[in-house]
Coordinates of C-alpha atoms in Angstrom, one line a residue:
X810 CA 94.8 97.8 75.4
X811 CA 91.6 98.0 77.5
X812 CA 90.2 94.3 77.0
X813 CA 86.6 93.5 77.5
X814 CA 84.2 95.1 80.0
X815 CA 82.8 93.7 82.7
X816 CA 79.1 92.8 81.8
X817 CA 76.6 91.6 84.8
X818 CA 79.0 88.5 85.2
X819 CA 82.3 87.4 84.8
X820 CA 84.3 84.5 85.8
X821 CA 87.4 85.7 88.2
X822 CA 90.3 83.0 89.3
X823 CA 91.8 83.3 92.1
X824 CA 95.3 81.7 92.9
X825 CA 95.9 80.4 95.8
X826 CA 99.5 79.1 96.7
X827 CA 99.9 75.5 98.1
X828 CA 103.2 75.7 98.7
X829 CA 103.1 75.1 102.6
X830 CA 101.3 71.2 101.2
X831 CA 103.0 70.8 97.9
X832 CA 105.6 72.5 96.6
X833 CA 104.6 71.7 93.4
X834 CA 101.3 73.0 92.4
X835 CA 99.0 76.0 92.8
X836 CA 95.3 75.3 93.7
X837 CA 93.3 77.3 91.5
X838 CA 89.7 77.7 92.6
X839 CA 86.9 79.7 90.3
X840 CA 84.7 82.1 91.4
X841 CA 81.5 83.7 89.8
X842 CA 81.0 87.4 90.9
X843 CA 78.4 90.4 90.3
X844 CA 80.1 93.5 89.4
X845 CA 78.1 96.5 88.2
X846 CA 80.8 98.8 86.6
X847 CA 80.1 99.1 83.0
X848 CA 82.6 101.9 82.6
X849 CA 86.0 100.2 82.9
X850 CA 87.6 96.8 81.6
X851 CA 87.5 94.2 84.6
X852 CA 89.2 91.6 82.5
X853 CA 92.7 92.1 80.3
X854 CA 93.2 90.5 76.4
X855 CA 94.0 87.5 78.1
X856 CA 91.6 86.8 80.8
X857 CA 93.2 88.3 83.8
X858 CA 91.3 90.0 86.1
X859 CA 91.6 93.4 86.7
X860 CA 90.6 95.0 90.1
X861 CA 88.5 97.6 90.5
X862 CA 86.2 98.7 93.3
X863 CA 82.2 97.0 92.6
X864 CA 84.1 93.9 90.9
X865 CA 84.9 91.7 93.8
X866 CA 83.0 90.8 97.1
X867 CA 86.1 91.2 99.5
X868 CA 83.4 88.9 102.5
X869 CA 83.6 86.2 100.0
X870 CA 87.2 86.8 98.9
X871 CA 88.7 87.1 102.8
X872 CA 86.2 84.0 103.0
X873 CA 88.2 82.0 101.1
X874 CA 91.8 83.6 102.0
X875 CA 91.8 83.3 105.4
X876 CA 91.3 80.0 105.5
X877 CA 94.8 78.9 104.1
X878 CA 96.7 80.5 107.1
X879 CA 98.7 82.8 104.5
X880 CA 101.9 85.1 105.3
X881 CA 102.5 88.0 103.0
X882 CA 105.6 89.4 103.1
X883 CA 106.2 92.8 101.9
X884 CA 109.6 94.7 101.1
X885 CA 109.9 98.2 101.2
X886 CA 113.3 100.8 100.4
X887 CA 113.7 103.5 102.7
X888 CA 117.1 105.3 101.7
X889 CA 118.8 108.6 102.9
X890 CA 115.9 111.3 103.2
X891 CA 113.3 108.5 102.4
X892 CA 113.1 107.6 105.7
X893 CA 110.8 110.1 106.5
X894 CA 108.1 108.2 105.1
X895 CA 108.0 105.0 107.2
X896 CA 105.8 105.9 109.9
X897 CA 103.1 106.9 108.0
X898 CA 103.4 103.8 105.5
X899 CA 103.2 101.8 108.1
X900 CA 100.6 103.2 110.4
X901 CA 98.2 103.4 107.1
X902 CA 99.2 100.0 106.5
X903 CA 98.2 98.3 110.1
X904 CA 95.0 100.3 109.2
X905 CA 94.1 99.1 105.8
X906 CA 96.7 96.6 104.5
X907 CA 96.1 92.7 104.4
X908 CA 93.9 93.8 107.9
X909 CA 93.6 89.9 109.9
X910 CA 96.1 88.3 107.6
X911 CA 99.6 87.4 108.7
X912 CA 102.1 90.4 107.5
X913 CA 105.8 90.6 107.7
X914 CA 107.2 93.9 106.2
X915 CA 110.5 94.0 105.4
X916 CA 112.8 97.3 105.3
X917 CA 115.6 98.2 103.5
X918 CA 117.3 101.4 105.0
X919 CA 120.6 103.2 105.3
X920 CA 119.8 104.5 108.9
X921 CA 118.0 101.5 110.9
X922 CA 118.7 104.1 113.6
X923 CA 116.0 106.4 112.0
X924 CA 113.3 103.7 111.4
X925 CA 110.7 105.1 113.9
X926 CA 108.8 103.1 116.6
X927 CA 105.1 101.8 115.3
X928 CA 103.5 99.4 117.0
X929 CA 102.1 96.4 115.1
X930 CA 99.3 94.5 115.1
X931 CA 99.2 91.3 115.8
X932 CA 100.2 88.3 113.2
X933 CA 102.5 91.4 111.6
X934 CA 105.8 92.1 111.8
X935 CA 108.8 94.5 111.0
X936 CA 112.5 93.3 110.0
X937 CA 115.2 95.9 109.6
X938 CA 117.5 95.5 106.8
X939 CA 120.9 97.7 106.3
X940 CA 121.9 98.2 103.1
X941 CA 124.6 100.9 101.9
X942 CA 123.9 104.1 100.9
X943 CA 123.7 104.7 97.4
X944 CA 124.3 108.3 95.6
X945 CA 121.8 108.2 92.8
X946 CA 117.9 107.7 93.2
X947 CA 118.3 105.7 90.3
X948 CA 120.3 103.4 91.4
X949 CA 118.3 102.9 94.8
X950 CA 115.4 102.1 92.3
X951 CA 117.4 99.8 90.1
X952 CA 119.3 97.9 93.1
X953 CA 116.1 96.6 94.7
X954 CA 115.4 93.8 91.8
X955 CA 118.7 92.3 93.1
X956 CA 117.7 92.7 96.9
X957 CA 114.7 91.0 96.7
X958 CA 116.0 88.3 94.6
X959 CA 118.3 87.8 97.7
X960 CA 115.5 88.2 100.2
X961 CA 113.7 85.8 98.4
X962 CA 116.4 83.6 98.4
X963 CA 117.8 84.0 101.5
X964 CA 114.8 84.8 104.0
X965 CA 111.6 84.3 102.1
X966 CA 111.4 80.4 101.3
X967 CA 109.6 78.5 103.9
X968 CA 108.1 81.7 105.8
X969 CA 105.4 83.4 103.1
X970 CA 103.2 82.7 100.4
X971 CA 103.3 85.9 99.0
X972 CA 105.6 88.8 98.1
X973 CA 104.8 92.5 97.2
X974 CA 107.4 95.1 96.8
X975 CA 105.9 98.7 98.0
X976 CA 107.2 101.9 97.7
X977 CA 107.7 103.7 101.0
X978 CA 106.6 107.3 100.0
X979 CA 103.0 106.2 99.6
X980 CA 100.0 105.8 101.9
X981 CA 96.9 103.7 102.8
X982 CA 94.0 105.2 102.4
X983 CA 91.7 102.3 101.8
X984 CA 91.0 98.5 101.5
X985 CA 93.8 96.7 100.0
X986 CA 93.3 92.9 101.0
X987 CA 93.3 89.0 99.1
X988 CA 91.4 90.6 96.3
X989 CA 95.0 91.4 95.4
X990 CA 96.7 88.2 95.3
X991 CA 97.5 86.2 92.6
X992 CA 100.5 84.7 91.0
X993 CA 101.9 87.3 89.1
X994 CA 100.2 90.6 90.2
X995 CA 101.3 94.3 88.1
X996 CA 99.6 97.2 88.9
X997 CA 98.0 99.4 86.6
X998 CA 100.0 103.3 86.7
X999 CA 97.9 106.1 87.9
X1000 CA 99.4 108.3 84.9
X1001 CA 99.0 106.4 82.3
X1002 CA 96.1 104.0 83.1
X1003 CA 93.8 105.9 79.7
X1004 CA 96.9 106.2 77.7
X1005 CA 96.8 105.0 73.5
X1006 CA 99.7 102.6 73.1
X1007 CA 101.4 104.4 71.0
X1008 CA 102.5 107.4 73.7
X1009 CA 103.0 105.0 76.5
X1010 CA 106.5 105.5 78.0
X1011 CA 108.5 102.2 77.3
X1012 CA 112.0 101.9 76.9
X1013 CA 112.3 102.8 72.7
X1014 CA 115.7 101.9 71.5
X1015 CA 116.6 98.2 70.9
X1016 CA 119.7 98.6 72.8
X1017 CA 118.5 97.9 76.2
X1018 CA 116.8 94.3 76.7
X1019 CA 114.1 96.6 78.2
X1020 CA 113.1 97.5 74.4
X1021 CA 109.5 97.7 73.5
X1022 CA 108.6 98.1 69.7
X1023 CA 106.4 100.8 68.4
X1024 CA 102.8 98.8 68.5
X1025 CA 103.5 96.5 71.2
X1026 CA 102.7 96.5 74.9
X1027 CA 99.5 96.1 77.2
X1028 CA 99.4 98.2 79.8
X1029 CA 101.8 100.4 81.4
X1030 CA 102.5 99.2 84.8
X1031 CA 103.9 100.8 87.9
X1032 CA 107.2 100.0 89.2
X1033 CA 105.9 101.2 92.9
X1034 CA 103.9 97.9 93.3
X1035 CA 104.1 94.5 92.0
X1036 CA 103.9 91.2 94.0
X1037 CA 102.9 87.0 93.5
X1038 CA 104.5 84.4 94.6
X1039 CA 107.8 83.5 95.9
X1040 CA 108.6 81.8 92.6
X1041 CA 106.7 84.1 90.1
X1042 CA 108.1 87.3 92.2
X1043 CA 111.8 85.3 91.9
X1044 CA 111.7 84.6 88.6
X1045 CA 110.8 88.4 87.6
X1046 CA 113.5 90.0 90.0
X1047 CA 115.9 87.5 88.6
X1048 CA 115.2 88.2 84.9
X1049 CA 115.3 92.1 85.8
X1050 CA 118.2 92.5 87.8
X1051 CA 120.3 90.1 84.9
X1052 CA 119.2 92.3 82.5
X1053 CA 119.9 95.8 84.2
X1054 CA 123.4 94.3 84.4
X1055 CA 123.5 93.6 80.8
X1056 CA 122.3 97.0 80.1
X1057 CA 125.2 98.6 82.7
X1058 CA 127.7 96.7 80.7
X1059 CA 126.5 98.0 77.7
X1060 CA 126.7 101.8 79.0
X1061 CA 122.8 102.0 78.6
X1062 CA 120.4 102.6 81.1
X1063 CA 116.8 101.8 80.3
X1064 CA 114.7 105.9 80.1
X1065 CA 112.6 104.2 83.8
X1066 CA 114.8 102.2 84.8
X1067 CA 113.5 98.9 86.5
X1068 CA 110.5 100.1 85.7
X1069 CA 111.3 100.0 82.2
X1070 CA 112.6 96.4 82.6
X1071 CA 109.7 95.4 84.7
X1072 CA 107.0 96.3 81.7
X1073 CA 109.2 94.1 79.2
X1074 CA 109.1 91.4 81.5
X1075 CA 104.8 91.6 82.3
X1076 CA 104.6 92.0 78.3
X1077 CA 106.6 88.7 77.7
X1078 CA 105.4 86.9 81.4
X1079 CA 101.5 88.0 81.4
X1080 CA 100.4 89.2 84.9
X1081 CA 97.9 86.5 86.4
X1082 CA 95.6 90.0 87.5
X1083 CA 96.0 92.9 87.1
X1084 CA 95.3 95.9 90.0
X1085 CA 93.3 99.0 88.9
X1086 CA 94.9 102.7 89.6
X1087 CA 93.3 102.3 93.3
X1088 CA 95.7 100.7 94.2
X1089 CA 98.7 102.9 93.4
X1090 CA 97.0 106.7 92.3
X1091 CA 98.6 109.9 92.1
X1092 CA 97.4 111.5 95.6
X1093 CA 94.4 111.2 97.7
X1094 CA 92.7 114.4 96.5
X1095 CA 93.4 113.9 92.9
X1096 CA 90.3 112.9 91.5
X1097 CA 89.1 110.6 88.1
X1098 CA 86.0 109.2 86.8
X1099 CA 86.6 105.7 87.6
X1100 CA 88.3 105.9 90.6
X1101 CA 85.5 105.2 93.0
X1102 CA 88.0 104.9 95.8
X1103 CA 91.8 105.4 96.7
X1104 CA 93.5 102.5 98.6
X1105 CA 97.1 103.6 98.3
X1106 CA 98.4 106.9 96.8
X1107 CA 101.9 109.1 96.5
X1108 CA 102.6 111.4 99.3
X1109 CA 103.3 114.7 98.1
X1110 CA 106.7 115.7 98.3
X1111 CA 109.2 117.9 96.8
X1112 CA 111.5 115.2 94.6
X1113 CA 114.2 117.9 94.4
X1114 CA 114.5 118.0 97.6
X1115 CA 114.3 114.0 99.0
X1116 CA 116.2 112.7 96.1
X1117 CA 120.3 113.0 96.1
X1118 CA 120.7 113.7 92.6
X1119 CA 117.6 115.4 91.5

């Protein structure tokens, strides 16, 4: 589950997307890095890296980053009561997230007339999308595979390198910058980072094309944050959103929804890295051993309350 730890060196790859200069390959450039944390993994089973704070030197990284003129885009689902959450996801963002890089958030709501006035910084951006109003919070979760398929698409090709999809009830607290790109990116869960395989919650009957057998699996990622490339990030939301539609026919709906169908796909389609609980943890004053800093966390709220159906 864990993979090997981190030692005095390691050997970390960064992808870098070309496809601005040719559409048809990556340039991957190697990097050698100190890291002195002994007490996590910094690299999965099959070489990823996985990042934690004291494994990467985020001078040398933005070094390196800056110079390819990137854009990352980055989608975020605002529906019904959500909407209260914008303006502090995105005020935390302009303070910590991809800070001197090109940004364009993009975000789905029912109400564009609630979206709240923040003022950007500049090279960032903020595109309103409407989108209808759906009844179940489980449906909101499972409909964004297919609108950022579309996005992708429709809007994407041409104008960014990169794509993460955020959730909106979260907030900034900390560095989150190039350290985090790469061409297939999961993010570790908060809950379930320490977990033994064995009690980690994947989809469990072999009805749903989400299935995971008893003894297989990595890691148990978050659906609140994943991200790569155009293509990589395509090719996921594709697969996903096929396969929820299978599963609707089939009158079976996977126990976490696209989250479920999002871990099937990173056990079959191996993340390129890998982010550490940092960058997705359970609230800012929740504490753990090896969380030496919090760069995004949940806001608390009362899910009974925000959520139609809960």
């Amino acid at each position: 589950m864990t993979g090997r730890d981190g030692g005095t060196y390691f050997q970390r790859l960064i992808y870098l997307n070309n496809s601005q200069y040719n559409n048809s390959c990556n340039q991957q450039i190697t990097e050698q890095e100190v890291t002195n944390r002994t007490d996590v993994a910094s690299v999965s089973p099959w070489t990823a890296p996985i990042i934690w704070e004291g494994t990467f030197d985020a001078t040398l990284i933005d070094s390196i980053y800056k110079q390819k003129n990137l854009t990352i885009a980055t989608t975020v689902f605002a529906l019904g009561k959500y909407t209260r959450f914008i303006k502090d996801f995105l005020e935390s963002a302009e303070q910590h997230y991809f800070v001197g890089f090109r940004v364009h958030f993009y975000l789905f709501t029912d109400q564009p007339e609630s979206v709240p006035e923040v003022k950007m910084g500049e090279n960032r951006s903020l595109t309103v999308l409407k989108v209808e109003s759906l009844n179940r919070w489980q449906d909101i979760s499972m409909n964004r595979m297919e609108k950022l398929e579309k996005l992708i698409d429709n809007e994407l090709a041409g104008e960014a390198d990169y794509v993460f999809c955020l959730d909106v009830d979260t907030m900034f607290y900390g560095r989150w910058g190039a350290e985090s790109l790469g061409r297939l990116v999961g993010v570790i869960h908060p809950w379930l980072y320490d977990t033994p395989r064995d009690q980690l919650t994947y989809e469990r009957r072999p009805e749903s094309l989400a299935y995971i057998p008893a003894g297989e699996g990595d890691y148990y990622y978050a659906g609140a944050a994943f991200g790569g490339t155009l293509e990589d990030v395509h090719n996921l939301t594709k697969t996903c959103r096929e396969n929820l539609n299978i599963d609707a026919a089939n009158s079976i709906e996977a126990v976490w929804q696209e989250e479920s169908h999002l871990n099937k796909y990173f056990l079959l389609n191996k993340p390129s890295k890998l982010l550490s609980p940092e960058y997705m943890w359970r609230g800012v004053n929740e504490g753990a051993a090896q969380i030496k800093i919090v760069r995004m966390a949940n806001v608390p709220k009362n899910y009974a309350e925000v959520r139609p159906n809960a």
